[in-house]
PDB file of C-alpha atoms in Angstrom:
ATOM      1  CA  MET W 437      10.728  12.868   1.619  1.00  0.00           C
ATOM      2  CA  SER W 438      12.198  11.611  -1.606  1.00  0.00           C
ATOM      3  CA  LEU W 439       9.752  10.841  -4.376  1.00  0.00           C
ATOM      4  CA  PHE W 440      11.663   7.693  -5.055  1.00  0.00           C
ATOM      5  CA  ALA W 441      12.134   6.472  -1.475  1.00  0.00           C
ATOM      6  CA  THR W 442      10.759   3.022  -0.574  1.00  0.00           C
ATOM      7  CA  PRO W 443       7.549   3.632   1.521  1.00  0.00           C
ATOM      8  CA  LEU W 444       8.003   2.730   5.138  1.00  0.00           C
ATOM      9  CA  PRO W 445       4.848   0.643   5.238  1.00  0.00           C
ATOM     10  CA  THR W 446       6.625  -1.827   2.818  1.00  0.00           C
ATOM     11  CA  ILE W 447       9.242  -2.605   5.451  1.00  0.00           C
ATOM     12  CA  ARG W 448       6.967  -2.111   8.441  1.00  0.00           C
ATOM     13  CA  ALA W 449       4.430  -4.559   7.115  1.00  0.00           C
ATOM     14  CA  ALA W 450       7.145  -7.126   6.582  1.00  0.00           C
ATOM     15  CA  THR W 451       8.813  -6.750   9.948  1.00  0.00           C
ATOM     16  CA  ARG W 452       5.669  -6.850  12.017  1.00  0.00           C
ATOM     17  CA  ARG W 453       4.429 -10.167  10.712  1.00  0.00           C
ATOM     18  CA  SER W 454       4.758 -12.937  13.265  1.00  0.00           C
ATOM     19  CA  VAL W 455       5.847 -16.494  12.423  1.00  0.00           C
ATOM     20  CA  THR W 456       2.719 -18.614  11.744  1.00  0.00           C
ATOM     21  CA  THR W 457       2.257 -22.357  11.753  1.00  0.00           C
ATOM     22  CA  ALA W 458      -0.020 -24.573   9.710  1.00  0.00           C
ATOM     23  CA  ALA W 459      -2.180 -25.242  12.810  1.00  0.00           C
ATOM     24  CA  LEU W 460      -2.637 -21.565  13.456  1.00  0.00           C
ATOM     25  CA  GLY W 461      -3.542 -20.994   9.853  1.00  0.00           C
ATOM     26  CA  LEU W 462      -6.183 -23.657   9.920  1.00  0.00           C
ATOM     27  CA  MET W 463      -7.647 -22.181  13.190  1.00  0.00           C
ATOM     28  CA  MET W 464      -7.841 -18.781  11.471  1.00  0.00           C
ATOM     29  CA  LEU W 465      -9.538 -20.232   8.466  1.00  0.00           C
ATOM     30  CA  LEU W 466     -12.167 -21.987  10.568  1.00  0.00           C
ATOM     31  CA  ALA W 467     -12.733 -18.833  12.626  1.00  0.00           C
ATOM     32  CA  GLY W 468     -13.302 -16.900   9.372  1.00  0.00           C
ATOM     33  CA  LEU W 469     -15.846 -19.371   8.225  1.00  0.00           C
ATOM     34  CA  ALA W 470     -17.753 -19.049  11.430  1.00  0.00           C
ATOM     35  CA  GLN W 471     -18.134 -15.208  11.203  1.00  0.00           C
ATOM     36  CA  PRO W 472     -21.763 -13.893  10.663  1.00  0.00           C
ATOM     37  CA  ALA W 473     -22.719 -13.154   7.039  1.00  0.00           C
ATOM     38  CA  LEU W 474     -23.653  -9.547   7.765  1.00  0.00           C
ATOM     39  CA  ALA W 475     -20.670  -7.160   7.542  1.00  0.00           C
ATOM     40  CA  ALA W 476     -20.361  -3.873   9.296  1.00  0.00           C
ATOM     41  CA  PRO W 477     -20.948  -0.783   7.121  1.00  0.00           C
ATOM     42  CA  ASN W 478     -17.971   0.751   5.285  1.00  0.00           C
ATOM     43  CA  THR W 479     -16.229   3.828   6.772  1.00  0.00           C
ATOM     44  CA  THR W 480     -15.453   7.009   4.857  1.00  0.00           C
ATOM     45  CA  TYR W 481     -12.116   8.834   5.429  1.00  0.00           C
ATOM     46  CA  SER W 482     -12.325  12.567   4.442  1.00  0.00           C
ATOM     47  CA  LYS W 483      -9.668  15.139   5.312  1.00  0.00           C
ATOM     48  CA  ASP W 484      -8.283  18.199   3.439  1.00  0.00           C
ATOM     49  CA  GLY W 485      -9.722  17.311   0.060  1.00  0.00           C
ATOM     50  CA  VAL W 486      -8.940  13.612   0.035  1.00  0.00           C
ATOM     51  CA  SER W 487     -11.702  11.079   0.565  1.00  0.00           C
ATOM     52  CA  PHE W 488     -12.123   7.278   0.208  1.00  0.00           C
ATOM     53  CA  GLU W 489     -14.082   4.424   1.678  1.00  0.00           C
ATOM     54  CA  HIS W 490     -12.676   1.415   3.462  1.00  0.00           C
ATOM     55  CA  PRO W 491     -14.070  -1.524   5.354  1.00  0.00           C
ATOM     56  CA  ALA W 492     -14.860  -1.335   9.050  1.00  0.00           C
ATOM     57  CA  GLY W 493     -11.850  -2.428  11.063  1.00  0.00           C
ATOM     58  CA  TRP W 494      -9.358  -0.930   8.575  1.00  0.00           C
ATOM     59  CA  LYS W 495      -7.560   2.196   9.903  1.00  0.00           C
ATOM     60  CA  VAL W 496      -5.760   5.291   8.602  1.00  0.00           C
ATOM     61  CA  THR W 497      -2.527   5.300  10.560  1.00  0.00           C
ATOM     62  CA  GLU W 498      -0.718   8.240   8.944  1.00  0.00           C
ATOM     63  CA  ASP W 499      -1.674  11.411   7.023  1.00  0.00           C
ATOM     64  CA  SER W 500       1.347  13.697   6.648  1.00  0.00           C
ATOM     65  CA  VAL W 501       2.710  16.250   4.341  1.00  0.00           C
ATOM     66  CA  ALA W 502       6.427  16.579   3.468  1.00  0.00           C
ATOM     67  CA  GLN W 503       7.959  19.819   4.521  1.00  0.00           C
ATOM     68  CA  ASP W 504       9.805  20.557   1.254  1.00  0.00           C
ATOM     69  CA  GLU W 505       8.973  21.923  -2.177  1.00  0.00           C
ATOM     70  CA  THR W 506       7.132  18.808  -3.258  1.00  0.00           C
ATOM     71  CA  ARG W 507       4.561  19.104  -0.435  1.00  0.00           C
ATOM     72  CA  LEU W 508       4.126  15.354  -0.940  1.00  0.00           C
ATOM     73  CA  ARG W 509       1.191  14.094   1.105  1.00  0.00           C
ATOM     74  CA  SER W 510       1.283  10.482   2.173  1.00  0.00           C
ATOM     75  CA  ILE W 511      -1.695   8.492   3.717  1.00  0.00           C
ATOM     76  CA  ASP W 512      -1.354   4.988   5.082  1.00  0.00           C
ATOM     77  CA  LEU W 513      -4.441   2.751   5.341  1.00  0.00           C
ATOM     78  CA  GLU W 514      -3.837  -0.515   7.224  1.00  0.00           C
ATOM     79  CA  GLY W 515      -6.114  -3.558   7.022  1.00  0.00           C
ATOM     80  CA  PRO W 516      -5.920  -6.990   8.585  1.00  0.00           C
ATOM     81  CA  ASP W 517      -2.932  -9.296   8.406  1.00  0.00           C
ATOM     82  CA  GLU W 518      -0.564  -6.397   7.711  1.00  0.00           C
ATOM     83  CA  ALA W 519      -2.355  -5.450   4.460  1.00  0.00           C
ATOM     84  CA  VAL W 520      -1.486  -1.790   3.638  1.00  0.00           C
ATOM     85  CA  VAL W 521      -2.428   0.906   1.198  1.00  0.00           C
ATOM     86  CA  THR W 522      -0.279   3.959   0.695  1.00  0.00           C
ATOM     87  CA  PHE W 523      -1.678   7.008  -1.086  1.00  0.00           C
ATOM     88  CA  MET W 524       0.818   9.650  -2.259  1.00  0.00           C
ATOM     89  CA  PHE W 525      -0.307  13.049  -3.611  1.00  0.00           C
ATOM     90  CA  SER W 526       1.795  15.739  -5.278  1.00  0.00           C
ATOM     91  CA  PRO W 527       1.693  17.724  -8.595  1.00  0.00           C
ATOM     92  CA  PHE W 528       5.326  16.652  -8.854  1.00  0.00           C
ATOM     93  CA  LEU W 529       4.263  13.075  -9.560  1.00  0.00           C
ATOM     94  CA  LYS W 530       2.620  14.044 -12.801  1.00  0.00           C
ATOM     95  CA  ASP W 531       5.541  13.093 -14.964  1.00  0.00           C
ATOM     96  CA  GLN W 532       6.548  10.039 -12.855  1.00  0.00           C
ATOM     97  CA  ASN W 533       6.437   6.768 -14.874  1.00  0.00           C
ATOM     98  CA  ILE W 534       4.679   4.123 -12.787  1.00  0.00           C
ATOM     99  CA  GLU W 535       6.804   1.288 -14.105  1.00  0.00           C
ATOM    100  CA  ALA W 536       9.926   3.159 -13.224  1.00  0.00           C
ATOM    101  CA  PHE W 537       8.597   3.996  -9.816  1.00  0.00           C
ATOM    102  CA  ALA W 538       7.682   0.409  -9.102  1.00  0.00           C
ATOM    103  CA  ALA W 539      11.082  -0.851 -10.363  1.00  0.00           C
ATOM    104  CA  ASN W 540      12.839   1.707  -8.178  1.00  0.00           C
ATOM    105  CA  THR W 541      10.846   0.620  -5.138  1.00  0.00           C
ATOM    106  CA  ALA W 542      11.792  -2.976  -5.716  1.00  0.00           C
ATOM    107  CA  LYS W 543      15.466  -2.063  -6.018  1.00  0.00           C
ATOM    108  CA  ASN W 544      15.435  -0.130  -2.775  1.00  0.00           C
ATOM    109  CA  ARG W 545      13.350  -2.570  -0.761  1.00  0.00           C
ATOM    110  CA  ALA W 546      16.211  -4.668   0.641  1.00  0.00           C
ATOM    111  CA  GLU W 547      18.397  -1.592   1.116  1.00  0.00           C
ATOM    112  CA  SER W 548      15.823   0.068   3.264  1.00  0.00           C
ATOM    113  CA  ALA W 549      15.588  -2.944   5.529  1.00  0.00           C
ATOM    114  CA  LYS W 550      19.289  -2.630   6.341  1.00  0.00           C
ATOM    115  CA  ASN W 551      18.663   0.714   7.923  1.00  0.00           C
ATOM    116  CA  ALA W 552      15.646  -0.485   9.984  1.00  0.00           C
ATOM    117  CA  SER W 553      15.273  -2.503  13.102  1.00  0.00           C
ATOM    118  CA  ALA W 554      17.397  -5.502  14.030  1.00  0.00           C
ATOM    119  CA  VAL W 555      14.603  -7.900  13.015  1.00  0.00           C
ATOM    120  CA  ALA W 556      14.193  -6.097   9.687  1.00  0.00           C
ATOM    121  CA  GLN W 557      17.888  -6.476   8.963  1.00  0.00           C
ATOM    122  CA  GLN W 558      17.416 -10.249   8.976  1.00  0.00           C
ATOM    123  CA  LEU W 559      14.903 -10.119   6.204  1.00  0.00           C
ATOM    124  CA  ARG W 560      15.826 -11.533   2.823  1.00  0.00           C
ATOM    125  CA  PHE W 561      13.974 -10.346  -0.317  1.00  0.00           C
ATOM    126  CA  GLY W 562      13.624 -12.683  -3.320  1.00  0.00           C
ATOM    127  CA  PRO W 563      13.634 -11.867  -6.956  1.00  0.00           C
ATOM    128  CA  VAL W 564      10.772  -9.654  -8.203  1.00  0.00           C
ATOM    129  CA  ALA W 565       8.370 -10.830 -10.910  1.00  0.00           C
ATOM    130  CA  SER W 566       6.568  -7.874 -12.476  1.00  0.00           C
ATOM    131  CA  ALA W 567       3.419  -7.893 -14.668  1.00  0.00           C
ATOM    132  CA  PRO W 568       0.965  -5.294 -15.819  1.00  0.00           C
ATOM    133  CA  LEU W 569      -2.587  -5.133 -14.458  1.00  0.00           C
ATOM    134  CA  THR W 570      -5.609  -2.878 -14.691  1.00  0.00           C
ATOM    135  CA  ARG W 571      -7.858  -1.807 -11.767  1.00  0.00           C
ATOM    136  CA  LYS W 572     -10.407   0.820 -11.011  1.00  0.00           C
ATOM    137  CA  VAL W 573      -8.741   3.787  -9.327  1.00  0.00           C
ATOM    138  CA  ALA W 574     -10.778   6.969  -8.553  1.00  0.00           C
ATOM    139  CA  GLY W 575     -13.584   5.611 -10.695  1.00  0.00           C
ATOM    140  CA  GLN W 576     -11.450   5.131 -13.769  1.00  0.00           C
ATOM    141  CA  ASP W 577      -9.604   2.180 -15.242  1.00  0.00           C
ATOM    142  CA  SER W 578      -5.962   2.514 -14.386  1.00  0.00           C
ATOM    143  CA  LYS W 579      -3.032   0.494 -15.733  1.00  0.00           C
ATOM    144  CA  GLY W 580      -0.568  -0.453 -13.073  1.00  0.00           C
ATOM    145  CA  VAL W 581       2.215  -2.885 -12.064  1.00  0.00           C
ATOM    146  CA  SER W 582       2.057  -6.025  -9.969  1.00  0.00           C
ATOM    147  CA  GLN W 583       5.233  -7.215  -8.228  1.00  0.00           C
ATOM    148  CA  ARG W 584       5.468 -10.682  -6.707  1.00  0.00           C
ATOM    149  CA  PHE W 585       8.327 -11.558  -4.387  1.00  0.00           C
ATOM    150  CA  GLU W 586       9.194 -13.528  -1.281  1.00  0.00           C
ATOM    151  CA  ILE W 587      10.274 -12.186   2.119  1.00  0.00           C
ATOM    152  CA  SER W 588      12.363 -14.733   4.038  1.00  0.00           C
ATOM    153  CA  LEU W 589      12.965 -14.645   7.769  1.00  0.00           C
ATOM    154  CA  GLN W 590      14.739 -17.477   9.635  1.00  0.00           C
ATOM    155  CA  GLY W 591      13.840 -20.016   6.931  1.00  0.00           C
ATOM    156  CA  LEU W 592      10.198 -19.053   6.598  1.00  0.00           C
ATOM    157  CA  LYS W 593       9.307 -17.753   3.135  1.00  0.00           C
ATOM    158  CA  LEU W 594       6.279 -15.410   2.859  1.00  0.00           C
ATOM    159  CA  PRO W 595       5.188 -14.656  -0.712  1.00  0.00           C
ATOM    160  CA  HIS W 596       3.868 -11.136  -1.132  1.00  0.00           C
ATOM    161  CA  GLU W 597       2.348  -8.990  -3.777  1.00  0.00           C
ATOM    162  CA  ALA W 598       2.791  -5.203  -4.184  1.00  0.00           C
ATOM    163  CA  ARG W 599       0.755  -3.149  -6.672  1.00  0.00           C
ATOM    164  CA  PHE W 600       1.431   0.298  -8.035  1.00  0.00           C
ATOM    165  CA  PHE W 601      -1.059   2.669  -9.728  1.00  0.00           C
ATOM    166  CA  LYS W 602      -1.086   6.288 -10.846  1.00  0.00           C
ATOM    167  CA  ALA W 603      -4.122   8.578 -11.040  1.00  0.00           C
ATOM    168  CA  ASN W 604      -4.490  12.125 -12.440  1.00  0.00           C
ATOM    169  CA  LEU W 605      -6.826  13.879 -10.007  1.00  0.00           C
ATOM    170  CA  GLY W 606      -6.914  17.403 -11.540  1.00  0.00           C
ATOM    171  CA  GLU W 607      -4.679  19.687  -9.545  1.00  0.00           C
ATOM    172  CA  THR W 608      -2.621  16.835  -8.195  1.00  0.00           C
ATOM    173  CA  THR W 609      -1.475  13.342  -9.127  1.00  0.00           C
ATOM    174  CA  ALA W 610      -1.637  10.244  -6.947  1.00  0.00           C
ATOM    175  CA  ILE W 611       0.463   7.233  -6.794  1.00  0.00           C
ATOM    176  CA  ILE W 612      -1.168   4.375  -4.883  1.00  0.00           C
ATOM    177  CA  MET W 613       0.647   1.323  -3.560  1.00  0.00           C
ATOM    178  CA  THR W 614      -0.858  -1.812  -1.967  1.00  0.00           C
ATOM    179  CA  GLN W 615       0.916  -4.775  -0.304  1.00  0.00           C
ATOM    180  CA  VAL W 616      -0.234  -7.957   1.287  1.00  0.00           C
ATOM    181  CA  ALA W 617       1.045 -11.509   1.884  1.00  0.00           C
ATOM    182  CA  ASP W 618      -0.403 -14.028  -0.574  1.00  0.00           C
ATOM    183  CA  GLU W 619      -2.061 -16.009   2.235  1.00  0.00           C
ATOM    184  CA  SER W 620      -4.253 -12.932   3.063  1.00  0.00           C
ATOM    185  CA  ALA W 621      -4.744 -11.641  -0.463  1.00  0.00           C
ATOM    186  CA  LYS W 622      -8.234 -13.149  -1.035  1.00  0.00           C
ATOM    187  CA  ALA W 623      -9.593 -11.775   2.206  1.00  0.00           C
ATOM    188  CA  THR W 624      -8.242  -8.220   1.721  1.00  0.00           C
ATOM    189  CA  GLU W 625      -8.838  -7.822  -2.007  1.00  0.00           C
ATOM    190  CA  PRO W 626     -12.365  -6.330  -1.606  1.00  0.00           C
ATOM    191  CA  GLY W 627     -10.958  -3.725   0.882  1.00  0.00           C
ATOM    192  CA  PHE W 628      -8.186  -2.739  -1.573  1.00  0.00           C
ATOM    193  CA  ALA W 629     -10.710  -2.447  -4.405  1.00  0.00           C
ATOM    194  CA  LEU W 630     -13.060  -0.343  -2.293  1.00  0.00           C
ATOM    195  CA  ALA W 631     -10.397   2.152  -1.222  1.00  0.00           C
ATOM    196  CA  LEU W 632      -8.889   2.626  -4.685  1.00  0.00           C
ATOM    197  CA  ASP W 633     -12.197   2.890  -6.593  1.00  0.00           C
ATOM    198  CA  THR W 634     -13.759   5.374  -4.183  1.00  0.00           C
ATOM    199  CA  LEU W 635     -10.678   7.654  -3.984  1.00  0.00           C
ATOM    200  CA  ARG W 636     -11.617  11.244  -4.717  1.00  0.00           C
ATOM    201  CA  TYR W 637      -9.797  14.585  -4.553  1.00  0.00           C
ATOM    202  CA  ARG W 638     -10.935  18.187  -4.453  1.00  0.00           C
ATOM    203  CA  SER W 639      -8.770  21.276  -4.128  1.00  0.00           C
ATOM    204  CA  THR W 640      -8.982  23.046  -0.749  1.00  0.00           C
ATOM    205  CA  GLY W 641      -6.578  25.828  -1.566  1.00  0.00           C
ATOM    206  CA  LYS W 642      -4.144  24.650   1.153  1.00  0.00           C
ATOM    207  CA  ARG W 643      -0.428  24.514   0.476  1.00  0.00           C
TER     208      ARG W 643
END
């Protein structure tokens, strides 16, 4: 796996979204308002030295290690409405500039779609507006990058936001990426914040 490759969840999240209508959006809003106030307890994911919490209903869909010299470990956490968090871990990420990483991801986003499914090949990615932001990552304030852009499919424009952060975790370095459509951002923000803030790493001696 290339350290600079666009993460598959970026394309996968965009291609799996169905076309919604205003009426359906209103129905979903009303359904959300009708949910009980008591939420299910959070879930803790812990495997091979990496741990973090996430809301009930969110799911880790991938945890893999690249079979090359980088031993880059990638974990995908998926939430509702195609919200996705990708954690990447490798000592080789220590010198990676997060602004450069985010810019390279934006550059390769459309190119990656061309090599994906037939539906993905119809996607059109609008210009990217980048801005700095700070969030809690692994219990520490982390300066990151926010990217806002539109994904268009058959005339429907879906504004999205992707965020990029870097965290020094001792023996390894993590780059964390989140992505969600603007229409679902408010609902998924607490889940993003929980997963990033509770991220922890301890060495297990595995290679």
